[in-house]
Amino acid sequence: MPIINSIISMFSSKRLTQIEYFKTNPVQVQRDTLDELLRSAATTEYGQKYDFASILTAEQYRERLPIIHYEELAPYSERLMNGEQNLLWPEPITWFAKSSGTTAAKSKFIPVSKTSLEECHFRGGKDVIAIFNNLYPDAQAFNGKTLALGGSSEISKTNNNCRYGDLSAILISNTPFWANMMKTPDQSIMLMSDWEEKIEKICETTIKEDVRSLAGVPSWFLTLINRILERTGKDNLHEVWPNLELFIHGGINFTPYREQYKRLLPDPKMKYLETYNASEGFFGLQDDPSDPSMLLMLDYGVYYEFVPMNELGKSRPKALLLEEVETGVNYAIVISTNGGLWRYMIGDTVQFTSTRPYKFKITGRTKLFINAFGEELIIDNAIAALNRACEQTGATVLHFTAAPVFMNENKKGAHEWIIEFGTPPSDPETFADMLDKELQRVNSDYEAKRLLSLQRLILHVARPNLFIDWLKEKGKLGGQNKIPQLWNDRTHIEELLKM
């Protein structure tokens, strides 16, 4: 076993035991987490408002505090950014993760405490290394450099009390020097705000490095990989970095990109691990390469509740405790954290694949769906149908979005899709037929509405770089910015059609 792996094993053995403990004692660990959070924040403004000190059970907590969204958090974030403290969490809050969540212009500023950085975000990163090393004790992934593709926002000072940026930029800025020695490129390049200039600088500085692992969002990494191959004249990334063997990815569903990565990274030693690290916290990671679902991490100072989709929109939606969830049901996640978020709905939806231990997959966003006709199409359905249509036609998809075409007195409604292909199908109309049939197969509501109120979907094949140009026009290239893949109105699709 290489010496680096031996050192990792030595430091991670205790942690692996702790992970096994929360897998077998999930409810107790979550109750302890809630107790610790309430005790820590009892003297804050929020803690006194809801009398945290008198809350003794998870049921009392659920009944007393409202579920909030960013609109209710925003006034607290603004006051914290102006220098007030002890509002949500007892530590001084000086960092804020800037997130748009979607490509809407409005930015969110999520408070990030020192405790949440250390015990949630960084612990998650260490656990990825520990679990990978345990799965593959002979792997060489950490004997060279990790190429991390981070946010394209600069960390900015709005006043002496606060700094903000993409979560990835905050993590880079707070990473210990010894950990940064294992990464490439250096901080000055990773934190550059101009995305296109950053890509060129990364190419220049990393091509000659011994890169053995990658970490970042799959869609943005494709841009970088294609640019590196263009500059080097190589056919695949292993010709540039022969020791490359690990891609730690997250942020978006990997399924549509899997075949492209197999082509760009053809070496059979290549391994993939998915993580779920959002601005609000690190929530899950893949601990079994044969199972695409992720383990819910229960001891990061995050307390979880889950709202069934049929409760969304109610003034007091009922949230389920961890032990009340079932497999195969879509839930919106509600979190309380050591960063000072209290019963905060983050906007992601998940579905449990197992409750022993608790493992899940991300199914979409609470706002990213199409339900104009009662069809309730979510991202998970769209990805599954696209994947099947690609398998049948040999196509690959780079980016896509879809929106409803509303009914009028003369014709039925429809779903309108814009797809930018990596490898286009030989006949787009045949692809559209297959996609439509697959959507009916994976979503019975869509199938029923196709007989009544929906005609076959409309497909537009996007010109190259349409979606990148659209994001660029909005000043949202790179980082954690994402294309809204489903949208319940025509705001985004009309802008894209005009381009």
CSV table of C-alpha atoms in Angstrom, one decimal:
chain,number,residue,atom,x,y,z
A,1,MET,CA,0.0,0.0,0.0
A,2,PRO,CA,1.4,3.4,-0.9
A,3,ILE,CA,2.6,5.6,2.0
A,4,ILE,CA,0.0,8.3,1.4
A,5,ASN,CA,-2.8,5.6,1.6
A,6,SER,CA,-1.3,4.2,4.8
A,7,ILE,CA,-1.4,7.7,6.4
A,8,ILE,CA,-5.0,8.2,5.2
A,9,SER,CA,-6.0,4.8,6.6
A,10,MET,CA,-4.4,5.7,10.0
A,11,PHE,CA,-6.2,9.0,10.3
A,12,SER,CA,-9.5,7.7,9.0
A,13,SER,CA,-10.1,4.5,10.9
A,14,LYS,CA,-11.8,6.2,13.8
A,15,ARG,CA,-13.9,8.3,11.4
A,16,LEU,CA,-15.1,5.2,9.5
A,17,THR,CA,-16.2,3.7,12.9
A,18,GLN,CA,-18.2,6.9,13.6
A,19,ILE,CA,-19.9,6.6,10.2
A,20,GLU,CA,-20.9,3.0,10.9
A,21,TYR,CA,-22.3,4.2,14.2
A,22,PHE,CA,-24.7,6.7,12.7
A,23,LYS,CA,-25.7,4.2,10.0
A,24,THR,CA,-26.9,1.9,12.7
A,25,ASN,CA,-28.2,4.5,15.1
A,26,PRO,CA,-29.6,7.2,12.8
A,27,VAL,CA,-32.5,8.4,14.9
A,28,GLN,CA,-30.5,8.8,18.1
A,29,VAL,CA,-27.7,10.6,16.2
A,30,GLN,CA,-30.2,13.0,14.7
A,31,ARG,CA,-31.9,13.7,18.1
A,32,ASP,CA,-28.4,14.4,19.6
A,33,THR,CA,-27.7,16.8,16.7
A,34,LEU,CA,-31.0,18.7,17.3
A,35,ASP,CA,-30.3,18.9,21.1
A,36,GLU,CA,-26.8,20.3,20.4
A,37,LEU,CA,-28.1,22.8,17.9
A,38,LEU,CA,-30.8,24.1,20.2
A,39,ARG,CA,-28.5,24.3,23.2
A,40,SER,CA,-25.8,26.2,21.2
A,41,ALA,CA,-28.2,28.8,19.8
A,42,ALA,CA,-30.5,29.2,22.8
A,43,THR,CA,-29.2,32.7,23.5
A,44,THR,CA,-29.3,34.0,20.0
A,45,GLU,CA,-32.1,36.3,18.8
A,46,TYR,CA,-33.8,33.5,16.9
A,47,GLY,CA,-33.3,31.1,19.9
A,48,GLN,CA,-35.0,33.5,22.3
A,49,LYS,CA,-37.8,34.3,19.9
A,50,TYR,CA,-38.8,30.6,19.8
A,51,ASP,CA,-37.5,29.7,23.3
A,52,PHE,CA,-35.1,27.0,22.2
A,53,ALA,CA,-34.2,26.4,25.9
A,54,SER,CA,-37.7,24.9,26.5
A,55,ILE,CA,-37.8,22.6,23.5
A,56,LEU,CA,-37.3,19.0,24.7
A,57,THR,CA,-38.4,16.8,21.7
A,58,ALA,CA,-38.2,16.7,17.9
A,59,GLU,CA,-42.1,16.9,17.9
A,60,GLN,CA,-42.1,20.1,20.0
A,61,TYR,CA,-39.5,21.6,17.6
A,62,ARG,CA,-41.6,20.7,14.6
A,63,GLU,CA,-44.7,22.2,16.1
A,64,ARG,CA,-43.1,25.5,17.4
A,65,LEU,CA,-41.0,26.7,14.6
A,66,PRO,CA,-42.3,27.6,11.1
A,67,ILE,CA,-40.7,26.2,7.9
A,68,ILE,CA,-39.0,29.1,6.2
A,69,HIS,CA,-37.6,30.0,2.8
A,70,TYR,CA,-35.0,32.5,1.7
A,71,GLU,CA,-37.5,35.3,1.8
A,72,GLU,CA,-37.8,34.9,5.6
A,73,LEU,CA,-34.0,34.4,6.0
A,74,ALA,CA,-33.0,37.4,4.0
A,75,PRO,CA,-33.6,40.1,6.6
A,76,TYR,CA,-31.3,38.2,9.0
A,77,SER,CA,-28.6,37.7,6.4
A,78,GLU,CA,-28.8,41.5,5.6
A,79,ARG,CA,-28.4,42.4,9.2
A,80,LEU,CA,-25.5,40.0,9.7
A,81,MET,CA,-23.8,41.4,6.6
A,82,ASN,CA,-24.2,44.9,8.1
A,83,GLY,CA,-22.3,43.7,11.2
A,84,GLU,CA,-24.9,42.6,13.7
A,85,GLN,CA,-24.2,39.3,15.4
A,86,ASN,CA,-25.8,36.6,17.6
A,87,LEU,CA,-28.9,36.6,15.5
A,88,LEU,CA,-29.1,33.0,14.2
A,89,TRP,CA,-25.9,31.4,15.6
A,90,PRO,CA,-23.6,32.4,18.5
A,91,GLU,CA,-20.4,32.6,16.5
A,92,PRO,CA,-19.4,35.7,14.5
A,93,ILE,CA,-20.7,35.2,11.0
A,94,THR,CA,-18.3,36.8,8.5
A,95,TRP,CA,-18.7,34.6,5.4
A,96,PHE,CA,-21.7,34.3,3.1
A,97,ALA,CA,-22.2,31.8,0.3
A,98,LYS,CA,-23.7,33.7,-2.6
A,99,SER,CA,-26.1,31.6,-4.5
A,100,SER,CA,-28.7,32.2,-7.1
A,101,GLY,CA,-30.2,28.8,-6.8
A,102,THR,CA,-31.5,29.2,-10.3
A,103,THR,CA,-30.5,31.7,-13.0
A,104,ALA,CA,-32.9,34.3,-11.6
A,105,ALA,CA,-31.2,37.7,-11.0
A,106,LYS,CA,-31.9,37.7,-7.3
A,107,SER,CA,-28.9,36.4,-5.3
A,108,LYS,CA,-29.1,34.6,-2.0
A,109,PHE,CA,-26.6,35.1,0.8
A,110,ILE,CA,-26.4,32.1,3.0
A,111,PRO,CA,-24.6,32.6,6.3
A,112,VAL,CA,-21.6,30.3,6.8
A,113,SER,CA,-20.2,29.9,10.3
A,114,LYS,CA,-16.8,28.7,11.3
A,115,THR,CA,-18.4,25.6,12.8
A,116,SER,CA,-20.3,24.7,9.6
A,117,LEU,CA,-17.1,25.1,7.6
A,118,GLU,CA,-15.1,22.8,9.9
A,119,GLU,CA,-17.7,20.2,11.0
A,120,CYS,CA,-19.9,20.1,7.9
A,121,HIS,CA,-18.2,21.2,4.6
A,122,PHE,CA,-14.6,20.2,5.4
A,123,ARG,CA,-15.7,17.0,7.3
A,124,GLY,CA,-17.5,16.0,4.2
A,125,GLY,CA,-14.4,16.5,2.1
A,126,LYS,CA,-12.3,14.4,4.5
A,127,ASP,CA,-15.0,11.7,4.5
A,128,VAL,CA,-14.8,11.4,0.7
A,129,ILE,CA,-11.1,10.8,1.0
A,130,ALA,CA,-11.6,8.3,3.9
A,131,ILE,CA,-14.3,6.3,2.1
A,132,PHE,CA,-12.5,6.3,-1.2
A,133,ASN,CA,-9.3,5.1,0.4
A,134,ASN,CA,-11.3,2.3,2.2
A,135,LEU,CA,-13.0,1.2,-1.0
A,136,TYR,CA,-9.7,1.3,-3.0
A,137,PRO,CA,-6.7,0.8,-0.7
A,138,ASP,CA,-4.3,0.4,-3.6
A,139,ALA,CA,-5.5,3.5,-5.6
A,140,GLN,CA,-3.0,6.2,-6.3
A,141,ALA,CA,-5.5,9.1,-6.6
A,142,PHE,CA,-4.0,11.1,-3.7
A,143,ASN,CA,-0.3,10.7,-4.6
A,144,GLY,CA,-0.6,13.6,-7.1
A,145,LYS,CA,-2.6,16.7,-7.5
A,146,THR,CA,-6.4,17.3,-7.4
A,147,LEU,CA,-7.7,19.7,-10.0
A,148,ALA,CA,-10.6,21.5,-8.4
A,149,LEU,CA,-12.8,23.6,-10.6
A,150,GLY,CA,-14.3,26.2,-8.3
A,151,GLY,CA,-16.6,29.2,-8.5
A,152,SER,CA,-16.1,32.0,-10.9
A,153,SER,CA,-17.0,34.7,-8.5
A,154,GLU,CA,-14.4,36.7,-6.7
A,155,ILE,CA,-14.5,36.8,-2.9
A,156,SER,CA,-15.6,40.4,-2.3
A,157,LYS,CA,-15.6,42.6,0.8
A,158,THR,CA,-18.8,44.6,1.2
A,159,ASN,CA,-17.6,46.0,4.5
A,160,ASN,CA,-15.2,45.2,7.2
A,161,ASN,CA,-17.5,42.6,8.7
A,162,CYS,CA,-18.3,40.4,5.8
A,163,ARG,CA,-17.0,38.6,2.7
A,164,TYR,CA,-19.0,36.6,0.2
A,165,GLY,CA,-18.6,34.4,-2.9
A,166,ASP,CA,-19.5,31.0,-4.3
A,167,LEU,CA,-19.3,28.3,-1.7
A,168,SER,CA,-16.4,26.8,-3.7
A,169,ALA,CA,-14.5,30.0,-3.4
A,170,ILE,CA,-15.2,30.2,0.4
A,171,LEU,CA,-13.9,26.7,0.8
A,172,ILE,CA,-10.8,27.5,-1.3
A,173,SER,CA,-10.1,30.6,0.8
A,174,ASN,CA,-10.4,28.7,4.1
A,175,THR,CA,-8.6,25.5,3.1
A,176,PRO,CA,-5.4,24.9,5.2
A,177,PHE,CA,-2.2,25.5,3.4
A,178,TRP,CA,-1.1,21.8,3.5
A,179,ALA,CA,-4.4,20.8,1.7
A,180,ASN,CA,-3.9,23.5,-0.9
A,181,MET,CA,-0.4,22.0,-1.6
A,182,MET,CA,-2.3,18.9,-3.0
A,183,LYS,CA,-4.5,21.0,-5.3
A,184,THR,CA,-4.0,22.7,-8.7
A,185,PRO,CA,-4.1,25.4,-9.9
A,186,ASP,CA,-3.1,27.9,-7.2
A,187,GLN,CA,-5.7,30.0,-5.3
A,188,SER,CA,-5.1,33.1,-7.5
A,189,ILE,CA,-6.3,31.2,-10.5
A,190,MET,CA,-9.1,29.3,-8.8
A,191,LEU,CA,-10.6,32.5,-7.5
A,192,MET,CA,-10.5,34.4,-10.8
A,193,SER,CA,-13.9,36.0,-11.6
A,194,ASP,CA,-13.5,35.9,-15.4
A,195,TRP,CA,-14.6,32.4,-16.3
A,196,GLU,CA,-13.1,32.3,-19.8
A,197,GLU,CA,-9.8,33.7,-18.7
A,198,LYS,CA,-9.8,31.2,-15.8
A,199,ILE,CA,-10.2,28.3,-18.2
A,200,GLU,CA,-7.2,29.4,-20.2
A,201,LYS,CA,-5.1,29.9,-17.1
A,202,ILE,CA,-6.0,26.5,-15.8
A,203,CYS,CA,-5.0,24.9,-19.1
A,204,GLU,CA,-1.7,26.7,-19.1
A,205,THR,CA,-0.8,25.8,-15.5
A,206,THR,CA,-2.1,22.2,-15.1
A,207,ILE,CA,-1.3,20.4,-18.3
A,208,LYS,CA,2.2,19.6,-17.0
A,209,GLU,CA,1.1,18.7,-13.5
A,210,ASP,CA,0.6,15.1,-12.2
A,211,VAL,CA,-3.2,15.4,-11.9
A,212,ARG,CA,-4.7,12.3,-10.4
A,213,SER,CA,-8.2,13.4,-9.4
A,214,LEU,CA,-10.8,16.0,-10.5
A,215,ALA,CA,-13.4,17.7,-8.3
A,216,GLY,CA,-16.3,19.8,-9.6
A,217,VAL,CA,-19.5,20.1,-11.5
A,218,PRO,CA,-19.7,17.7,-14.5
A,219,SER,CA,-21.1,20.2,-17.0
A,220,TRP,CA,-18.5,22.9,-16.3
A,221,PHE,CA,-15.7,20.3,-16.3
A,222,LEU,CA,-16.7,19.3,-19.8
A,223,THR,CA,-15.8,22.8,-21.0
A,224,LEU,CA,-12.4,22.6,-19.4
A,225,ILE,CA,-11.7,19.1,-20.6
A,226,ASN,CA,-12.6,19.9,-24.2
A,227,ARG,CA,-10.4,23.0,-24.1
A,228,ILE,CA,-7.4,21.0,-22.7
A,229,LEU,CA,-7.8,18.4,-25.4
A,230,GLU,CA,-8.0,21.2,-28.0
A,231,ARG,CA,-4.8,22.8,-26.8
A,232,THR,CA,-2.8,19.6,-26.4
A,233,GLY,CA,-4.1,17.8,-29.5
A,234,LYS,CA,-4.8,14.7,-27.5
A,235,ASP,CA,-7.8,12.4,-28.0
A,236,ASN,CA,-8.6,11.8,-24.3
A,237,LEU,CA,-7.6,13.1,-20.9
A,238,HIS,CA,-5.6,10.1,-19.9
A,239,GLU,CA,-3.1,11.0,-22.7
A,240,VAL,CA,-2.6,14.3,-20.8
A,241,TRP,CA,-2.7,12.9,-17.3
A,242,PRO,CA,-1.9,9.2,-17.4
A,243,ASN,CA,-2.3,8.8,-13.6
A,244,LEU,CA,-5.8,10.3,-13.5
A,245,GLU,CA,-8.2,7.9,-11.7
A,246,LEU,CA,-10.9,9.7,-9.7
A,247,PHE,CA,-13.7,12.3,-10.5
A,248,ILE,CA,-15.5,13.6,-7.4
A,249,HIS,CA,-18.6,15.3,-8.9
A,250,GLY,CA,-21.8,16.9,-7.7
A,251,GLY,CA,-24.1,19.8,-8.3
A,252,ILE,CA,-26.1,18.3,-11.1
A,253,ASN,CA,-27.3,14.8,-12.2
A,254,PHE,CA,-24.4,12.9,-13.7
A,255,THR,CA,-26.5,10.5,-15.8
A,256,PRO,CA,-26.7,12.6,-19.0
A,257,TYR,CA,-22.9,13.1,-19.0
A,258,ARG,CA,-21.8,9.6,-18.2
A,259,GLU,CA,-21.3,8.4,-21.8
A,260,GLN,CA,-19.3,11.5,-22.7
A,261,TYR,CA,-17.0,11.0,-19.7
A,262,LYS,CA,-16.5,7.4,-20.7
A,263,ARG,CA,-15.3,8.6,-24.1
A,264,LEU,CA,-13.1,11.4,-22.6
A,265,LEU,CA,-11.8,9.2,-19.8
A,266,PRO,CA,-11.7,5.7,-21.3
A,267,ASP,CA,-9.2,4.1,-18.9
A,268,PRO,CA,-11.0,1.3,-16.9
A,269,LYS,CA,-9.2,2.4,-13.7
A,270,MET,CA,-11.3,5.6,-13.7
A,271,LYS,CA,-13.6,5.9,-10.7
A,272,TYR,CA,-16.4,8.3,-9.9
A,273,LEU,CA,-17.9,9.4,-6.5
A,274,GLU,CA,-20.9,11.7,-6.2
A,275,THR,CA,-21.2,14.2,-3.4
A,276,TYR,CA,-24.0,16.6,-2.3
A,277,ASN,CA,-22.4,19.8,-1.0
A,278,ALA,CA,-24.6,22.8,-1.3
A,279,SER,CA,-24.2,26.4,-0.1
A,280,GLU,CA,-26.3,25.4,3.0
A,281,GLY,CA,-24.3,22.4,3.9
A,282,PHE,CA,-22.7,19.0,3.0
A,283,PHE,CA,-25.5,16.4,3.0
A,284,GLY,CA,-24.5,13.2,1.3
A,285,LEU,CA,-21.8,11.2,-0.5
A,286,GLN,CA,-21.6,8.0,-2.5
A,287,ASP,CA,-20.1,5.2,-0.4
A,288,ASP,CA,-20.7,2.3,-2.7
A,289,PRO,CA,-19.5,2.5,-6.4
A,290,SER,CA,-22.1,-0.1,-7.4
A,291,ASP,CA,-25.0,2.0,-6.0
A,292,PRO,CA,-25.6,5.5,-7.5
A,293,SER,CA,-27.5,6.7,-4.4
A,294,MET,CA,-25.8,8.7,-1.6
A,295,LEU,CA,-25.5,8.1,2.1
A,296,LEU,CA,-27.2,10.7,4.2
A,297,MET,CA,-24.5,12.1,6.5
A,298,LEU,CA,-26.2,12.4,9.9
A,299,ASP,CA,-23.4,13.8,12.1
A,300,TYR,CA,-22.4,17.0,10.4
A,301,GLY,CA,-24.4,19.3,12.6
A,302,VAL,CA,-27.4,19.2,10.2
A,303,TYR,CA,-30.8,18.1,11.5
A,304,TYR,CA,-33.2,16.9,8.7
A,305,GLU,CA,-36.9,16.9,8.1
A,306,PHE,CA,-38.7,16.0,4.9
A,307,VAL,CA,-41.9,17.5,3.4
A,308,PRO,CA,-44.0,15.3,1.1
A,309,MET,CA,-44.6,17.0,-2.2
A,310,ASN,CA,-48.4,17.2,-1.7
A,311,GLU,CA,-47.7,19.4,1.4
A,312,LEU,CA,-45.9,22.1,-0.6
A,313,GLY,CA,-47.8,25.3,-1.0
A,314,LYS,CA,-49.7,24.9,2.3
A,315,SER,CA,-49.3,27.6,4.9
A,316,ARG,CA,-48.1,25.0,7.5
A,317,PRO,CA,-46.8,22.1,5.5
A,318,LYS,CA,-46.3,18.9,7.6
A,319,ALA,CA,-42.7,17.8,7.7
A,320,LEU,CA,-41.7,14.2,8.5
A,321,LEU,CA,-39.0,13.1,10.9
A,322,LEU,CA,-36.2,10.9,9.5
A,323,GLU,CA,-37.8,7.7,10.9
A,324,GLU,CA,-41.1,8.6,9.2
A,325,VAL,CA,-39.9,8.7,5.6
A,326,GLU,CA,-40.5,5.9,3.1
A,327,THR,CA,-38.5,4.8,0.1
A,328,GLY,CA,-39.7,5.7,-3.4
A,329,VAL,CA,-41.5,9.0,-2.3
A,330,ASN,CA,-40.4,12.5,-3.3
A,331,TYR,CA,-39.6,14.9,-0.4
A,332,ALA,CA,-38.5,18.5,-0.2
A,333,ILE,CA,-35.6,18.8,2.3
A,334,VAL,CA,-35.8,21.0,5.4
A,335,ILE,CA,-32.7,21.6,7.4
A,336,SER,CA,-31.5,23.1,10.7
A,337,THR,CA,-27.8,23.6,10.8
A,338,ASN,CA,-24.7,24.8,12.7
A,339,GLY,CA,-24.6,27.7,10.3
A,340,GLY,CA,-27.8,29.2,11.8
A,341,LEU,CA,-30.5,27.9,9.4
A,342,TRP,CA,-33.7,26.9,11.3
A,343,ARG,CA,-36.2,24.7,9.5
A,344,TYR,CA,-35.0,26.1,6.2
A,345,MET,CA,-36.3,24.6,3.0
A,346,ILE,CA,-33.4,24.5,0.6
A,347,GLY,CA,-35.4,23.8,-2.6
A,348,ASP,CA,-34.0,20.4,-3.4
A,349,THR,CA,-36.1,17.2,-3.6
A,350,VAL,CA,-34.9,13.7,-2.8
A,351,GLN,CA,-36.2,10.2,-2.8
A,352,PHE,CA,-34.9,7.6,-0.4
A,353,THR,CA,-33.7,4.3,-1.9
A,354,SER,CA,-32.9,2.7,1.5
A,355,THR,CA,-33.7,3.4,5.2
A,356,ARG,CA,-31.1,0.9,6.5
A,357,PRO,CA,-28.9,2.9,6.2
A,358,TYR,CA,-30.6,6.1,4.9
A,359,LYS,CA,-29.5,6.5,1.3
A,360,PHE,CA,-31.1,8.8,-1.3
A,361,LYS,CA,-31.0,10.2,-4.7
A,362,ILE,CA,-31.6,13.9,-5.7
A,363,THR,CA,-34.8,14.1,-7.8
A,364,GLY,CA,-35.0,17.8,-8.6
A,365,ARG,CA,-35.9,21.2,-7.3
A,366,THR,CA,-39.1,22.3,-5.7
A,367,LYS,CA,-39.3,25.0,-8.4
A,368,LEU,CA,-37.9,23.0,-11.3
A,369,PHE,CA,-40.8,21.0,-12.7
A,370,ILE,CA,-43.5,21.2,-15.2
A,371,ASN,CA,-47.1,20.8,-14.0
A,372,ALA,CA,-49.1,23.0,-16.4
A,373,PHE,CA,-51.6,20.2,-17.1
A,374,GLY,CA,-51.4,18.0,-14.0
A,375,GLU,CA,-48.5,15.9,-15.4
A,376,GLU,CA,-46.1,16.6,-12.5
A,377,LEU,CA,-42.9,16.1,-14.5
A,378,ILE,CA,-39.8,16.3,-12.3
A,379,ILE,CA,-36.1,16.4,-13.2
A,380,ASP,CA,-35.7,12.7,-12.3
A,381,ASN,CA,-38.3,11.7,-14.9
A,382,ALA,CA,-36.8,14.0,-17.6
A,383,ILE,CA,-33.2,12.6,-17.0
A,384,ALA,CA,-34.4,9.0,-17.1
A,385,ALA,CA,-36.4,9.5,-20.3
A,386,LEU,CA,-33.5,11.4,-22.0
A,387,ASN,CA,-31.0,8.7,-21.0
A,388,ARG,CA,-33.2,6.0,-22.6
A,389,ALA,CA,-33.7,8.0,-25.8
A,390,CYS,CA,-29.9,8.6,-26.0
A,391,GLU,CA,-29.2,4.9,-25.5
A,392,GLN,CA,-31.6,4.0,-28.3
A,393,THR,CA,-30.2,6.6,-30.8
A,394,GLY,CA,-26.5,6.9,-29.9
A,395,ALA,CA,-27.0,10.6,-29.0
A,396,THR,CA,-25.4,12.4,-26.1
A,397,VAL,CA,-26.8,15.5,-24.5
A,398,LEU,CA,-24.8,18.5,-23.3
A,399,HIS,CA,-27.6,20.8,-22.0
A,400,PHE,CA,-31.4,21.0,-22.2
A,401,THR,CA,-34.4,22.9,-20.9
A,402,ALA,CA,-38.1,22.3,-21.3
A,403,ALA,CA,-41.3,24.4,-20.7
A,404,PRO,CA,-45.0,24.1,-21.3
A,405,VAL,CA,-46.8,25.3,-24.4
A,406,PHE,CA,-50.2,26.3,-23.0
A,407,MET,CA,-53.5,25.1,-24.6
A,408,ASN,CA,-55.7,27.5,-26.6
A,409,GLU,CA,-59.1,26.9,-28.1
A,410,ASN,CA,-57.7,25.4,-31.3
A,411,LYS,CA,-55.1,23.0,-30.0
A,412,LYS,CA,-53.8,20.9,-27.2
A,413,GLY,CA,-50.8,21.9,-25.1
A,414,ALA,CA,-47.4,20.4,-25.2
A,415,HIS,CA,-43.9,20.4,-23.7
A,416,GLU,CA,-41.3,22.3,-25.7
A,417,TRP,CA,-37.7,21.2,-25.4
A,418,ILE,CA,-34.4,22.8,-26.5
A,419,ILE,CA,-31.5,20.3,-26.5
A,420,GLU,CA,-27.9,20.9,-27.2
A,421,PHE,CA,-26.4,17.6,-28.3
A,422,GLY,CA,-22.8,16.5,-27.9
A,423,THR,CA,-23.5,13.7,-30.4
A,424,PRO,CA,-26.7,14.6,-32.3
A,425,PRO,CA,-29.2,11.9,-33.3
A,426,SER,CA,-29.4,11.1,-37.0
A,427,ASP,CA,-33.0,12.1,-37.1
A,428,PRO,CA,-34.2,14.6,-34.4
A,429,GLU,CA,-37.9,13.8,-35.0
A,430,THR,CA,-37.3,10.1,-34.3
A,431,PHE,CA,-35.5,11.2,-31.1
A,432,ALA,CA,-38.4,13.4,-30.2
A,433,ASP,CA,-40.8,10.4,-30.6
A,434,MET,CA,-38.6,8.2,-28.4
A,435,LEU,CA,-38.3,10.9,-25.7
A,436,ASP,CA,-42.0,11.4,-25.7
A,437,LYS,CA,-42.7,7.7,-25.4
A,438,GLU,CA,-40.1,7.4,-22.6
A,439,LEU,CA,-41.6,10.3,-20.7
A,440,GLN,CA,-45.0,8.4,-20.8
A,441,ARG,CA,-43.2,5.2,-19.6
A,442,VAL,CA,-41.6,6.9,-16.5
A,443,ASN,CA,-44.5,9.2,-15.6
A,444,SER,CA,-48.0,7.9,-15.6
A,445,ASP,CA,-49.5,11.4,-15.1
A,446,TYR,CA,-47.8,12.5,-18.3
A,447,GLU,CA,-49.0,9.4,-20.1
A,448,ALA,CA,-52.6,10.1,-19.0
A,449,LYS,CA,-52.4,13.8,-20.1
A,450,ARG,CA,-51.0,12.8,-23.5
A,451,LEU,CA,-54.3,11.2,-24.2
A,452,LEU,CA,-56.3,14.1,-23.1
A,453,SER,CA,-54.6,17.5,-23.2
A,454,LEU,CA,-51.1,17.1,-24.5
A,455,GLN,CA,-49.8,16.6,-28.0
A,456,ARG,CA,-46.3,15.1,-28.7
A,457,LEU,CA,-43.5,17.2,-27.4
A,458,ILE,CA,-41.8,19.9,-29.6
A,459,LEU,CA,-38.0,19.5,-30.0
A,460,HIS,CA,-35.6,22.3,-31.0
A,461,VAL,CA,-32.0,21.2,-31.6
A,462,ALA,CA,-29.9,24.0,-30.2
A,463,ARG,CA,-26.9,25.6,-32.0
A,464,PRO,CA,-23.5,24.9,-30.4
A,465,ASN,CA,-22.9,26.9,-27.2
A,466,LEU,CA,-26.4,28.3,-27.0
A,467,PHE,CA,-26.8,27.7,-23.3
A,468,ILE,CA,-23.3,28.9,-22.5
A,469,ASP,CA,-23.9,32.1,-24.4
A,470,TRP,CA,-27.2,32.5,-22.6
A,471,LEU,CA,-25.5,32.2,-19.2
A,472,LYS,CA,-22.7,34.5,-20.3
A,473,GLU,CA,-25.2,37.1,-21.3
A,474,LYS,CA,-26.6,36.9,-17.7
A,475,GLY,CA,-23.1,37.1,-16.2
A,476,LYS,CA,-23.4,33.6,-14.8
A,477,LEU,CA,-20.7,31.5,-16.4
A,478,GLY,CA,-19.1,28.8,-14.3
A,479,GLY,CA,-19.2,28.1,-10.6
A,480,GLN,CA,-22.4,26.8,-9.1
A,481,ASN,CA,-24.7,28.4,-11.8
A,482,LYS,CA,-27.0,25.9,-13.4
A,483,ILE,CA,-29.3,25.9,-16.4
A,484,PRO,CA,-32.9,25.5,-15.3
A,485,GLN,CA,-33.7,22.2,-17.0
A,486,LEU,CA,-37.4,22.3,-16.3
A,487,TRP,CA,-39.5,25.4,-15.8
A,488,ASN,CA,-43.2,25.8,-15.3
A,489,ASP,CA,-43.5,29.0,-17.3
A,490,ARG,CA,-41.9,30.2,-20.6
A,491,THR,CA,-39.6,32.8,-19.1
A,492,HIS,CA,-36.3,31.1,-19.9
A,493,ILE,CA,-37.3,29.2,-23.0
A,494,GLU,CA,-38.5,32.4,-24.8
A,495,GLU,CA,-35.1,34.0,-24.1
A,496,LEU,CA,-33.3,30.9,-25.5
A,497,LEU,CA,-35.5,30.7,-28.6
A,498,LYS,CA,-34.7,34.3,-29.4
A,499,MET,CA,-30.9,33.5,-29.3
